[in-house]
mmCIF file of C-alpha atoms and ligand atoms in Angstrom:
data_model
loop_
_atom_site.group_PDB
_atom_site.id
_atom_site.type_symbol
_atom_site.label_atom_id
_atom_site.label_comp_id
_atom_site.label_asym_id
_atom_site.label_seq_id
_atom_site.Cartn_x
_atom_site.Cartn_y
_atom_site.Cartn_z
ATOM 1 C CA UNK A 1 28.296 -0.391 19.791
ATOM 2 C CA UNK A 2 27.158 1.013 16.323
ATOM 3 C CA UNK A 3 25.379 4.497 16.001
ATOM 4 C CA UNK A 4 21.624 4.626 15.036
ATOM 5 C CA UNK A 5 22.074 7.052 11.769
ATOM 6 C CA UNK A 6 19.213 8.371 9.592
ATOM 7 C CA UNK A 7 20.548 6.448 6.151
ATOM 8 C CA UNK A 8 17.961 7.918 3.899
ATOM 9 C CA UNK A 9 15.046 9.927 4.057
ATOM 10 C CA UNK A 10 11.430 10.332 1.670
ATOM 11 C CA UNK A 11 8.434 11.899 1.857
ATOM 12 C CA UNK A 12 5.311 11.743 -0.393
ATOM 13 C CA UNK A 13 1.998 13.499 -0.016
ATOM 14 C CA UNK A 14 -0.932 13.061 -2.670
ATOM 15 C CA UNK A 15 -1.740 15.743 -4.825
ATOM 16 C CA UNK A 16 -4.632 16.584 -4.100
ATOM 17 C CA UNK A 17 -4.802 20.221 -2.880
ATOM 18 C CA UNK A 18 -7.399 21.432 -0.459
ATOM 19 C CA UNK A 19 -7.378 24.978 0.264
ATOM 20 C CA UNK A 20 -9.122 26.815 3.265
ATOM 21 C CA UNK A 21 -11.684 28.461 0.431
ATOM 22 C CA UNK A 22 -12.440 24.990 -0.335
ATOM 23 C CA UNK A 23 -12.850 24.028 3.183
ATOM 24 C CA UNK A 24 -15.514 26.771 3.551
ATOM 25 C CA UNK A 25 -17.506 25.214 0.850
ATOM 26 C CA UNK A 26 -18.307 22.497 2.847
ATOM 27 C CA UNK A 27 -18.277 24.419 6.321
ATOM 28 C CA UNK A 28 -18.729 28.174 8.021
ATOM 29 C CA UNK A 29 -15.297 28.597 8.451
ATOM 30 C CA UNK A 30 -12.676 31.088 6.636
ATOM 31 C CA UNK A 31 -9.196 31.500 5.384
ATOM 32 C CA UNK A 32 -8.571 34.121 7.959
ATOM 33 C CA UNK A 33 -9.719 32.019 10.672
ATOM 34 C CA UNK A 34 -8.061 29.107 10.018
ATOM 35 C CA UNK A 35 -4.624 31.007 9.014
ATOM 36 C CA UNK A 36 -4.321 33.439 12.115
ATOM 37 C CA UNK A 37 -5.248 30.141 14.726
ATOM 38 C CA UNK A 38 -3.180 28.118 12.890
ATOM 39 C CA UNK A 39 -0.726 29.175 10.124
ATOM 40 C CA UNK A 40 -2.579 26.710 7.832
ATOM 41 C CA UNK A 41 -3.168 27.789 3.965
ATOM 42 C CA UNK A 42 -3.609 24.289 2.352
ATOM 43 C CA UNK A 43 -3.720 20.984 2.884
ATOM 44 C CA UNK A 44 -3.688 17.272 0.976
ATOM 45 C CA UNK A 45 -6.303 15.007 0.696
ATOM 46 C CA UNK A 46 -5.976 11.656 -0.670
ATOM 47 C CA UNK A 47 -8.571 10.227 -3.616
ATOM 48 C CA UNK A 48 -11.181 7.917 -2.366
ATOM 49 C CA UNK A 49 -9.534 4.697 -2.581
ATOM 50 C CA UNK A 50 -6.147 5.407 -1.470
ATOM 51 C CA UNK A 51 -4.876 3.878 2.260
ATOM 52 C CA UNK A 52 -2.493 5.038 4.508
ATOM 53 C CA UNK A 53 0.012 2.031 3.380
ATOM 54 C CA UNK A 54 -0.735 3.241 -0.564
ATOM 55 C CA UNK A 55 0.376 6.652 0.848
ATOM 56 C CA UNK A 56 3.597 5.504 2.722
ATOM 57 C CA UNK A 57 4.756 3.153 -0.298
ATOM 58 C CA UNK A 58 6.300 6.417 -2.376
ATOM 59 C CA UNK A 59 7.777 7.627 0.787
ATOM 60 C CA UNK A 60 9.838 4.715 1.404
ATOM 61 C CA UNK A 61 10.768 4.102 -1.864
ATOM 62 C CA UNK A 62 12.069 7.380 -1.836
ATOM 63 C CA UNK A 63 13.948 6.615 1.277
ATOM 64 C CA UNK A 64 15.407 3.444 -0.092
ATOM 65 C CA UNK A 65 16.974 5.147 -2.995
ATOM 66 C CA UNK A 66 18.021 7.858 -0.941
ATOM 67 C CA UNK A 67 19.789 5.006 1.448
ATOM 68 C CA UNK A 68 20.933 3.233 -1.433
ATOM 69 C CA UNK A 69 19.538 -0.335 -0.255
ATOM 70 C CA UNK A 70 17.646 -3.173 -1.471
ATOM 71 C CA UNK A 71 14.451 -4.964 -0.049
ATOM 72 C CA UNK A 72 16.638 -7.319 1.323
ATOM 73 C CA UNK A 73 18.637 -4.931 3.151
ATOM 74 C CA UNK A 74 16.004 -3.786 5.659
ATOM 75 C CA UNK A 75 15.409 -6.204 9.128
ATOM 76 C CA UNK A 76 12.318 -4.742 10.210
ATOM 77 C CA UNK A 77 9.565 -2.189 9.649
ATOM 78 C CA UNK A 78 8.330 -0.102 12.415
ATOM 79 C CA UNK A 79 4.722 2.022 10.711
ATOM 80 C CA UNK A 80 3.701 4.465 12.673
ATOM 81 C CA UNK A 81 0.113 5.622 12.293
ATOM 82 C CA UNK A 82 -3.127 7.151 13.956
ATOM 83 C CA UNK A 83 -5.182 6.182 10.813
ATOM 84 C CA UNK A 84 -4.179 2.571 10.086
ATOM 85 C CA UNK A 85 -5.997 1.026 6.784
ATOM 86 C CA UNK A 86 -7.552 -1.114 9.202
ATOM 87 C CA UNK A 87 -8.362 -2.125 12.561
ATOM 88 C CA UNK A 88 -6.691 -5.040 11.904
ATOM 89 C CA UNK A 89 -3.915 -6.091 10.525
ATOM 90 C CA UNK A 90 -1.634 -3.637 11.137
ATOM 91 C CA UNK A 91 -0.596 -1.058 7.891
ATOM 92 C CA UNK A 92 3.102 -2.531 8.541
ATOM 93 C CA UNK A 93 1.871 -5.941 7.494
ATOM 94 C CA UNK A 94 -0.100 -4.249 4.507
ATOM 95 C CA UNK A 95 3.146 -2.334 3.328
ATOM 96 C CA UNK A 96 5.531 -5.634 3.750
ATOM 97 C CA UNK A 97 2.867 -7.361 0.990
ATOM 98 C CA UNK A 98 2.465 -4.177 -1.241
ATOM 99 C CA UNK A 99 6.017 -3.860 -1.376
ATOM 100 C CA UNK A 100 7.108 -7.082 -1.744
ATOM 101 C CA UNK A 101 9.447 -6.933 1.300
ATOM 102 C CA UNK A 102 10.874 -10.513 2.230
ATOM 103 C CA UNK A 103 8.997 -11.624 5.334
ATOM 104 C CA UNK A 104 10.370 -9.433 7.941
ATOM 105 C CA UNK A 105 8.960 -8.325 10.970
ATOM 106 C CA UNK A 106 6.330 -5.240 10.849
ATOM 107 C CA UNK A 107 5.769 -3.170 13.965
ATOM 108 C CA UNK A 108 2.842 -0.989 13.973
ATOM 109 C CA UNK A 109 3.014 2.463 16.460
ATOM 110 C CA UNK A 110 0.055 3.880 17.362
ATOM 111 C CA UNK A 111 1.007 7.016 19.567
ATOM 112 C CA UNK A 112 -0.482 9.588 17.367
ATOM 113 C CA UNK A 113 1.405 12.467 16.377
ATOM 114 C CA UNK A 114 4.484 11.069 18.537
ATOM 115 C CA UNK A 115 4.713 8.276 16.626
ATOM 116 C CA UNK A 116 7.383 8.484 14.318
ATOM 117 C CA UNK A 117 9.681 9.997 17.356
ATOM 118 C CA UNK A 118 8.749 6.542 18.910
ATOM 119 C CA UNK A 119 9.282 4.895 16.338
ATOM 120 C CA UNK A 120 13.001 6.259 16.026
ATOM 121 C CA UNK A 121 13.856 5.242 19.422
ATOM 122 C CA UNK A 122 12.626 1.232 18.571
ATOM 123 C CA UNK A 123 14.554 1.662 15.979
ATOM 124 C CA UNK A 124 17.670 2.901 17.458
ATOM 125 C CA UNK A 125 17.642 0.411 20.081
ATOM 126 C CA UNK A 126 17.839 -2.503 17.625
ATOM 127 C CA UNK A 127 20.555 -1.408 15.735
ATOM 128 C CA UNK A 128 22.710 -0.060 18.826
ATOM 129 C CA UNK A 129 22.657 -3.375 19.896
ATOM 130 C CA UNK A 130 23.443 -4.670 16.374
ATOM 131 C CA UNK A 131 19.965 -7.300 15.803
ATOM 132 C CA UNK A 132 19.688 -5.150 12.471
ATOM 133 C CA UNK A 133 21.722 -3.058 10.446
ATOM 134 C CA UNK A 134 18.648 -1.289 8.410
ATOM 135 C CA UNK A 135 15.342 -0.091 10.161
ATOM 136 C CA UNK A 136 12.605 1.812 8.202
ATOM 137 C CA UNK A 137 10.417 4.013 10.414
ATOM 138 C CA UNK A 138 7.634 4.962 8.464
ATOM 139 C CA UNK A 139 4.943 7.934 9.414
ATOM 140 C CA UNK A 140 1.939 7.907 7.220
ATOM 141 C CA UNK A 141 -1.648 9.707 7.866
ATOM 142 C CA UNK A 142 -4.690 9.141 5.672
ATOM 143 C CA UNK A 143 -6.755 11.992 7.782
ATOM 144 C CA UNK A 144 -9.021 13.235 5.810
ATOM 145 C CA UNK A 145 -11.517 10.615 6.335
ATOM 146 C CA UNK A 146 -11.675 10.994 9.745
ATOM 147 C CA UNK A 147 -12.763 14.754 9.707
ATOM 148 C CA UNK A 148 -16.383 15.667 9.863
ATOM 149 C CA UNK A 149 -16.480 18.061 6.953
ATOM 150 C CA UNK A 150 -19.448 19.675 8.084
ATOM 151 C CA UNK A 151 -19.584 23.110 10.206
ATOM 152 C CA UNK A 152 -20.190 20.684 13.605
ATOM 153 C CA UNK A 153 -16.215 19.038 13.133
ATOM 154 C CA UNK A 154 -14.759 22.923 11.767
ATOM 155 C CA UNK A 155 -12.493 23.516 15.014
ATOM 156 C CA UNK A 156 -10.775 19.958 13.784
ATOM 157 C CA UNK A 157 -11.200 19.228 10.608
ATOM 158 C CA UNK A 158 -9.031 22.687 9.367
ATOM 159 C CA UNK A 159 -6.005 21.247 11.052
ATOM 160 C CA UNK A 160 -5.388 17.863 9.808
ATOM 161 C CA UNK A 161 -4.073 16.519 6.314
ATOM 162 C CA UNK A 162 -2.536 13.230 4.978
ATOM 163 C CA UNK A 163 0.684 12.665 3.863
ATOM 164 C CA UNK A 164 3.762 10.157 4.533
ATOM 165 C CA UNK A 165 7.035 10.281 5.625
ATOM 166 C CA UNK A 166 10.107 7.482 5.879
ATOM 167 C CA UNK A 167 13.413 7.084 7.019
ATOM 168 C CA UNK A 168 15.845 4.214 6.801
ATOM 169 C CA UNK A 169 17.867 3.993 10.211
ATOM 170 C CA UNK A 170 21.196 2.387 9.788
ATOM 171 C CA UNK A 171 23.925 1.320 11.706
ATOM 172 C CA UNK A 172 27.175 3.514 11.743
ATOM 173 C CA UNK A 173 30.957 3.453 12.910
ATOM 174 C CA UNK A 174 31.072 7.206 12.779
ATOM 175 C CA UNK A 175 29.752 9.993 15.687
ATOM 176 C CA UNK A 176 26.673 11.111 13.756
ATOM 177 C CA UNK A 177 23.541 9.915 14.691
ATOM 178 C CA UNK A 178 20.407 9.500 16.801
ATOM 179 C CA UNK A 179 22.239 10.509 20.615
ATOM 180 C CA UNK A 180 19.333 10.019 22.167
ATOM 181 C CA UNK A 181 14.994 9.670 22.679
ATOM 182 C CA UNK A 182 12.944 10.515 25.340
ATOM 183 C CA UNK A 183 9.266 9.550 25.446
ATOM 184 C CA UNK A 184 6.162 10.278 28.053
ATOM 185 C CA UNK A 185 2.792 9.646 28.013
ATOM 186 C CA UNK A 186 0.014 10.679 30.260
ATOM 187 C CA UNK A 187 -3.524 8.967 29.447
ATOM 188 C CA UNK A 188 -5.347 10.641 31.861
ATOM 189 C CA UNK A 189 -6.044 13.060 29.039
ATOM 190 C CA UNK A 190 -6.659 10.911 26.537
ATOM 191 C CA UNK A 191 -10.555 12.245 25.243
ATOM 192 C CA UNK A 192 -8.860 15.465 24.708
ATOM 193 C CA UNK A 193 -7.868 14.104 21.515
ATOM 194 C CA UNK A 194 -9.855 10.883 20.619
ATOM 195 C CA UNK A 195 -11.430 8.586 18.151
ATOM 196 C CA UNK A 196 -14.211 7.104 20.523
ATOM 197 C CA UNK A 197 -15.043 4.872 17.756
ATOM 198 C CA UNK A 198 -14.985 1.790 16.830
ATOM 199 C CA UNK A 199 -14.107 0.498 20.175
ATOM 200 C CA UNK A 200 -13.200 -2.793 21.440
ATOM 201 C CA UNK A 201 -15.556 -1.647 24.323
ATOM 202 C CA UNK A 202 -19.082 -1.012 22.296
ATOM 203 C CA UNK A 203 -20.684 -4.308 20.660
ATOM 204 C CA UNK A 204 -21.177 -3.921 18.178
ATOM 205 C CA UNK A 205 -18.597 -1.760 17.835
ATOM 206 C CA UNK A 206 -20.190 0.406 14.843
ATOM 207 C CA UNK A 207 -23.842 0.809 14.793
ATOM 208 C CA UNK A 208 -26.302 4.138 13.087
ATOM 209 C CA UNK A 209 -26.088 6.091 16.651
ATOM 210 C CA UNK A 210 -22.475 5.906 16.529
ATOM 211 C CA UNK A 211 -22.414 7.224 13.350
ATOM 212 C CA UNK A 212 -25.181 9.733 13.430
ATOM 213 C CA UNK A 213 -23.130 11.119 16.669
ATOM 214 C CA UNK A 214 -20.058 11.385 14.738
ATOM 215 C CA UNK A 215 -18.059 9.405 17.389
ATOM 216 C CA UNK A 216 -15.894 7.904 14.526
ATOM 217 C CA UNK A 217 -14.487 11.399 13.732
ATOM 218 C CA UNK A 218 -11.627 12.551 15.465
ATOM 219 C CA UNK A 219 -12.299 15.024 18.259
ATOM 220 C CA UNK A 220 -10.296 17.781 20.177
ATOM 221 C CA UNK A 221 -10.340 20.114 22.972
ATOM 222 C CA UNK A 222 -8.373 22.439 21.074
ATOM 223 C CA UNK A 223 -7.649 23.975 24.104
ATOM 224 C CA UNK A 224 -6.615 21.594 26.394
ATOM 225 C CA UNK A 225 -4.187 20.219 23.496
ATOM 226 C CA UNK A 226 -2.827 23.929 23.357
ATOM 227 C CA UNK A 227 -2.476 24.099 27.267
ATOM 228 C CA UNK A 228 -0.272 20.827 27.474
ATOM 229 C CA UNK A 229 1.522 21.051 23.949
ATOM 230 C CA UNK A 230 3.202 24.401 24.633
ATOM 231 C CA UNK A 231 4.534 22.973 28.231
ATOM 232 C CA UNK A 232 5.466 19.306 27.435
ATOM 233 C CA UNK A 233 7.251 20.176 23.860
ATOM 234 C CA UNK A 234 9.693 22.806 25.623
ATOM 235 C CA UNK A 235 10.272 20.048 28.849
ATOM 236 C CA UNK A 236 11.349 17.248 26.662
ATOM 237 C CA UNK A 237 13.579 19.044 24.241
ATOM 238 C CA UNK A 238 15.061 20.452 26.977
ATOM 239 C CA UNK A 239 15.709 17.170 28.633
ATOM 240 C CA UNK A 240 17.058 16.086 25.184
ATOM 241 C CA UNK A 241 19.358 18.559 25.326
ATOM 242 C CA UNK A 242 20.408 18.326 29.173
ATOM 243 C CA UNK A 243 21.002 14.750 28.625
ATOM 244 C CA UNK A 244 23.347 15.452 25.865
ATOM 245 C CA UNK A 245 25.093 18.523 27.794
ATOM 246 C CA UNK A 246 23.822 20.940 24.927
ATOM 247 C CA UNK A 247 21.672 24.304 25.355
ATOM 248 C CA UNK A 248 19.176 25.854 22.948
ATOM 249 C CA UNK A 249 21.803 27.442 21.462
ATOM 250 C CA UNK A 250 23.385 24.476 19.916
ATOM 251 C CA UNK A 251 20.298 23.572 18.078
ATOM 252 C CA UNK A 252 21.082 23.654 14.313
ATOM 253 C CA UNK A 253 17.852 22.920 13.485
ATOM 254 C CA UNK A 254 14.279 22.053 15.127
ATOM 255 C CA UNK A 255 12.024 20.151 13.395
ATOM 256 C CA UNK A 256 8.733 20.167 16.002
ATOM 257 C CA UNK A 257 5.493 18.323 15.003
ATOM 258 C CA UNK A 258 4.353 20.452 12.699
ATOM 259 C CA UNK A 259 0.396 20.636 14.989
ATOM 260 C CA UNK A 260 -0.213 24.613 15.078
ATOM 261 C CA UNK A 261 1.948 27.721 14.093
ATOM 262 C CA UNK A 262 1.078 29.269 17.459
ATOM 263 C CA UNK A 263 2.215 26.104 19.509
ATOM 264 C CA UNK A 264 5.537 26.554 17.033
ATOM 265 C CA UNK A 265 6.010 30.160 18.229
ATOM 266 C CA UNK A 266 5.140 29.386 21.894
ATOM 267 C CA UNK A 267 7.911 26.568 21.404
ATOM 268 C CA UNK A 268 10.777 28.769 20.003
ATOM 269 C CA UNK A 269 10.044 31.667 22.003
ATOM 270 C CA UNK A 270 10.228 29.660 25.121
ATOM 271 C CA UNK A 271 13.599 28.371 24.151
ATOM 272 C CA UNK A 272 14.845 31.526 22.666
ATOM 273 C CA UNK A 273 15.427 30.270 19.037
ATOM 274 C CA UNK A 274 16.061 32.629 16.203
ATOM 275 C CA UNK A 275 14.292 32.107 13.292
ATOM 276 C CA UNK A 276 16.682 29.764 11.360
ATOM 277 C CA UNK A 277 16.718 27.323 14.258
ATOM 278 C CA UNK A 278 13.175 25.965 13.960
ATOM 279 C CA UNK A 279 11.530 24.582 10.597
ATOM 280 C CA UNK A 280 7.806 24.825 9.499
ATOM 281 C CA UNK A 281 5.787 24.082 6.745
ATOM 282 C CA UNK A 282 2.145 24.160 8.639
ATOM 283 C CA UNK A 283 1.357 26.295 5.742
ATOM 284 C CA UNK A 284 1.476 23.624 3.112
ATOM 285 C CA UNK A 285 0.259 20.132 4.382
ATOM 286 C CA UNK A 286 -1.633 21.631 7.360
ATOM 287 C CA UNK A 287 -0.799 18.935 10.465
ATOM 288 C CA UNK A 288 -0.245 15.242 8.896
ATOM 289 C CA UNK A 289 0.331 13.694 12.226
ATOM 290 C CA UNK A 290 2.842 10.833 12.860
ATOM 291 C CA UNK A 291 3.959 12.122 9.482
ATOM 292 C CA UNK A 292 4.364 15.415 10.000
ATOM 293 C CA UNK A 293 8.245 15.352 11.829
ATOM 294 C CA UNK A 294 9.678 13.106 8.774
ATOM 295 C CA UNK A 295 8.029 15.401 6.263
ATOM 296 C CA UNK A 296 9.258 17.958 7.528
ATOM 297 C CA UNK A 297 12.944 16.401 8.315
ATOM 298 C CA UNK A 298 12.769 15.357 4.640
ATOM 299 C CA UNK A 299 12.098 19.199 3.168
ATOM 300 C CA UNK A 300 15.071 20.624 5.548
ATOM 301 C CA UNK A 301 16.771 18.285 4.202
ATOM 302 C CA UNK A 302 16.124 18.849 0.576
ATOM 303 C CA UNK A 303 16.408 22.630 1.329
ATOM 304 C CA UNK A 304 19.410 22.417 2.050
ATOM 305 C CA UNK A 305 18.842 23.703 6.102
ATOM 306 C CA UNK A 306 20.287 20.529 7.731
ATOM 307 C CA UNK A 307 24.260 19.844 6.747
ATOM 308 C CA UNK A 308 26.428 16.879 8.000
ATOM 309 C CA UNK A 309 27.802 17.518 11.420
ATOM 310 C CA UNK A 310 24.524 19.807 12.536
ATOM 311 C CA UNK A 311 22.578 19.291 15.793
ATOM 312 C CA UNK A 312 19.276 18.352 14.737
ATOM 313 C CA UNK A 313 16.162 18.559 17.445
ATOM 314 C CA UNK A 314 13.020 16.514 16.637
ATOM 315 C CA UNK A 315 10.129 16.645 19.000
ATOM 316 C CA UNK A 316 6.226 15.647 18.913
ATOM 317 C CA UNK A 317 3.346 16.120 21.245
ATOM 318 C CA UNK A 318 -0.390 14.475 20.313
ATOM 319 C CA UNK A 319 -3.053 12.576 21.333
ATOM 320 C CA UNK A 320 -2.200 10.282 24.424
ATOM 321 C CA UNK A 321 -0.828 13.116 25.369
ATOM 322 C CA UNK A 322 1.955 11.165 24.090
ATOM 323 C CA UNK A 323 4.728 13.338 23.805
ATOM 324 C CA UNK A 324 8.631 12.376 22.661
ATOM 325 C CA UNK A 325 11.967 14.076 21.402
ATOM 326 C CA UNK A 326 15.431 12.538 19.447
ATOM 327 C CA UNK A 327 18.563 14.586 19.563
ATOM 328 C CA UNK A 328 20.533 13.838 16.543
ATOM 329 C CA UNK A 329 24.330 14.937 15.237
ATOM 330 C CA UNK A 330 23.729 14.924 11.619
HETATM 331 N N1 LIG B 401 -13.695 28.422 11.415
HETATM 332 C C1 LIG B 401 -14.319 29.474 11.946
HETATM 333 N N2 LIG B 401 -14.659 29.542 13.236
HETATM 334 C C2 LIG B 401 -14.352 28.491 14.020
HETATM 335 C C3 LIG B 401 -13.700 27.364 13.525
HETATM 336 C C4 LIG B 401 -13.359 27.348 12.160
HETATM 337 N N3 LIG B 401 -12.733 26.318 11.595
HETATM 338 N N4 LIG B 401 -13.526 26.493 14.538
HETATM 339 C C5 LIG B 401 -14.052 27.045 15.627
HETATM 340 N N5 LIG B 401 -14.573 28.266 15.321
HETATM 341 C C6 LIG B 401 -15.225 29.226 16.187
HETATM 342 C C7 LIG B 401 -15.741 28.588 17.461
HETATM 343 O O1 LIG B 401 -16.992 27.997 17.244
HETATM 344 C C8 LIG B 401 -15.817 29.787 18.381
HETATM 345 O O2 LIG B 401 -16.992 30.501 18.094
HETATM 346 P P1 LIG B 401 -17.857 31.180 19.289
HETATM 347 O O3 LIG B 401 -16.922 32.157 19.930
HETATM 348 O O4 LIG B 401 -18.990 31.794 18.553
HETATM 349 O O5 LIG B 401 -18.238 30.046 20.188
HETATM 350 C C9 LIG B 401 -14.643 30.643 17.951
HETATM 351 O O6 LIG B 401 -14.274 30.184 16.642
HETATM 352 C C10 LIG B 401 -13.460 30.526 18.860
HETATM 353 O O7 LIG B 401 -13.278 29.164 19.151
HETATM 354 P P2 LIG B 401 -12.181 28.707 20.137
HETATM 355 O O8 LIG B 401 -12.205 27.224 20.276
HETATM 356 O O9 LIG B 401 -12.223 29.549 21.370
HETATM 357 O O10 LIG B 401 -10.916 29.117 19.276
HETATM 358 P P3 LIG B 401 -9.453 29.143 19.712
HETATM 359 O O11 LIG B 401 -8.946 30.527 19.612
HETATM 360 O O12 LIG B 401 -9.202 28.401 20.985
HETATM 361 O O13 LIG B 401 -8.788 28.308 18.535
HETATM 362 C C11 LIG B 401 -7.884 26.176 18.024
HETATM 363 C C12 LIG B 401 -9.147 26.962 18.320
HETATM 364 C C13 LIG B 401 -7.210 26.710 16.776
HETATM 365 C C14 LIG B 401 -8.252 24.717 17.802
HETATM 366 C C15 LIG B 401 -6.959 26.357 19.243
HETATM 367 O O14 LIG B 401 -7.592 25.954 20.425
HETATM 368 C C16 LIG B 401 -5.674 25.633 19.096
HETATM 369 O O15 LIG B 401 -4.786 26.079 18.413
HETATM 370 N N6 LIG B 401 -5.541 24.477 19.788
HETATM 371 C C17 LIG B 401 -4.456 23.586 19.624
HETATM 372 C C18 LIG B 401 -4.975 22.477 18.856
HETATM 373 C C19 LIG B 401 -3.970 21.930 17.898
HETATM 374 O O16 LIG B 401 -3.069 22.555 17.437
HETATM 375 N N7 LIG B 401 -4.168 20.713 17.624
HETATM 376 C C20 LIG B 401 -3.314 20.075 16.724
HETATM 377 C C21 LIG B 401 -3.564 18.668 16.836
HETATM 378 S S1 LIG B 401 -2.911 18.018 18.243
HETATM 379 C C22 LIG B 401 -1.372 17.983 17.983
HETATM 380 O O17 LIG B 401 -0.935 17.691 16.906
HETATM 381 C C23 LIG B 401 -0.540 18.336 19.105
#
């Protein structure tokens, strides 16, 4: 049975910064607020115009050159996303055209900020049982549209950015690569953290009330999403870990969702990680979401703070909850 390996790896976000000073132009809120709640200095925000597929289509070039392969190399696409560019069709179909991919299958994942750790584990079952030899798992986030700007959507709209991340999974002869993914859900919270709208269950499903009640913005009970993030992150790396016959002290590197500094510190302290074990950069892109854990994979990477043979943790928690983990020898 081949090994699910992480080929290549890209990450794009636009350029577009948006500082907390620039936030408070638009809303009573301050940089000292948002950076002592949440470690956030800056985020991006995309042009009016661009999609989450526009934002995902330098990622995965990047992660195709990275890999080394062709178009034609790559069996299916799995896009994960909380912000698709539509309803419907899915942003996987949208990327396939854009790209010019030949007609492959494209799987959209719409678990929220777990979402590309879901997406790893589709991917790593098709190529452990050899249907494809490439996967591309794809996180992208176009959230700035869904934040109310204004003072009433503050306690959310600080938090989130936009930005894309890719990966090309691969099959492999060798002992590196994806050992294992663990994923949970548990709807019964799922207007903690919620887009009421558009809904399948409103007709029709956008109408003025809906939009002067700002039900098509994303909403949080910041927290309730605090409360279950800083159990359910520690509980399924450690069951990565236990399944693998590892202890926090193997971990070469964590690379958490990147939702909150303070869940981050919660996270390591819990596990007793030093410093060096777990990666942030909160600071920069502020939380991006599905792409958030290849973002951040991608700038260990580049950094230089994941080298072959490493045990890499990755591990999400979001709306759902949804929350998920991949254990991975580098
Ligand atoms: N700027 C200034 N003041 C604000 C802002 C803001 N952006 N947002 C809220 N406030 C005010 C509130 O109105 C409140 O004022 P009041 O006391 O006069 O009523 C005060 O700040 C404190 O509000 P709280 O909600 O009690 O603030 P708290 O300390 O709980 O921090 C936060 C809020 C940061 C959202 C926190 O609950 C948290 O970290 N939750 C986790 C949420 C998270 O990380 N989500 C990430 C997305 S989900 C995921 O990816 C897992």
């Amino acid at each position: 049975m081949p090994n699910a390996k992480i080929s290549g790896i890209g990450f794009f976000v636009p350029p577009k910064v948006m500082t907390n000073e620039d936030l408070s132009q638009f809303m009573d809120t301050n940089d000292e607020w948002i950076q002592e709640r949440t470690g956030i200095q800056e985020r991006r925000y995309v042009e009016n115009g661009v999609s989450t597929s526009d934002l995902a289509i330098p990622a995965v070039e990047m992660a195709m050159d990275n890999a080394g392969l062709e178009k034609g190399d790559i069996g299916l696409i799995i896009f994960a996303t909380s912000t698709p560019d539509y309803y419907a069709p899915g942003s996987g179909c949208l990327l396939q055209e854009k790209m010019k991919f030949p007609t492959i299958g494209a799987l959209d994942i719409r678990v929220q900020c777990s979402g590309f750790v879901y997406g790893l584990s589709v991917a790593q079952q098709y190529i452990e049982n050899s249907i494809f030899k490439h996967v591309l798992v794809i996180g992208s986030e176009v959230q700035s549209t869904a934040m109310d700007l204004s003072t009433r959507g503050r306690d959310t709209a600080v938090i989130f950015g936009d930005g894309a991340g890719a990966v090309v999974v691969s099959a492999s002869k060798d002992d590196s690569g994806i050992l294992s993914t663990h994923l949970h859900s548990d709807g019964a919270y799922a207007k903690e953290l919620w887009v009421e709208a558009p809904s399948s269950g409103i007709s029709p499903r956008l109408n003025q009330e809906i939009l002067d009640d700002g039900k098509h913005f994303l909403k949080m009970n910041g927290r309730e999403v605090f409360r279950h993030a800083v159990t359910r992150f520690p509980e399924v790396i450690i069951e990565s870990l236990d399944s693998n016959g590892f202890s926090s002290e193997d971990i070469d590197l964590l690379v958490p969702h990147q939702a909150n500094i303070r869940i981050a510190q919660m996270i390591q302290k819990r596990l007793g990680l030093r410093d060096n074990q777990i990666y942030s950069n909160i600071h920069k892109y502020g939380n991006t979401t599905a792409a958030s854990v290849p973002i951040a994979l991608c700038e260990a990477v580049n950094e230089n703070k994941v080298k072959k043979g490493d045990l890499v943790v990755l591990a999400a928690f979001g709306s759902g909850f949804t929350w998920a983990s991949a254990i991975l020898r580098w």
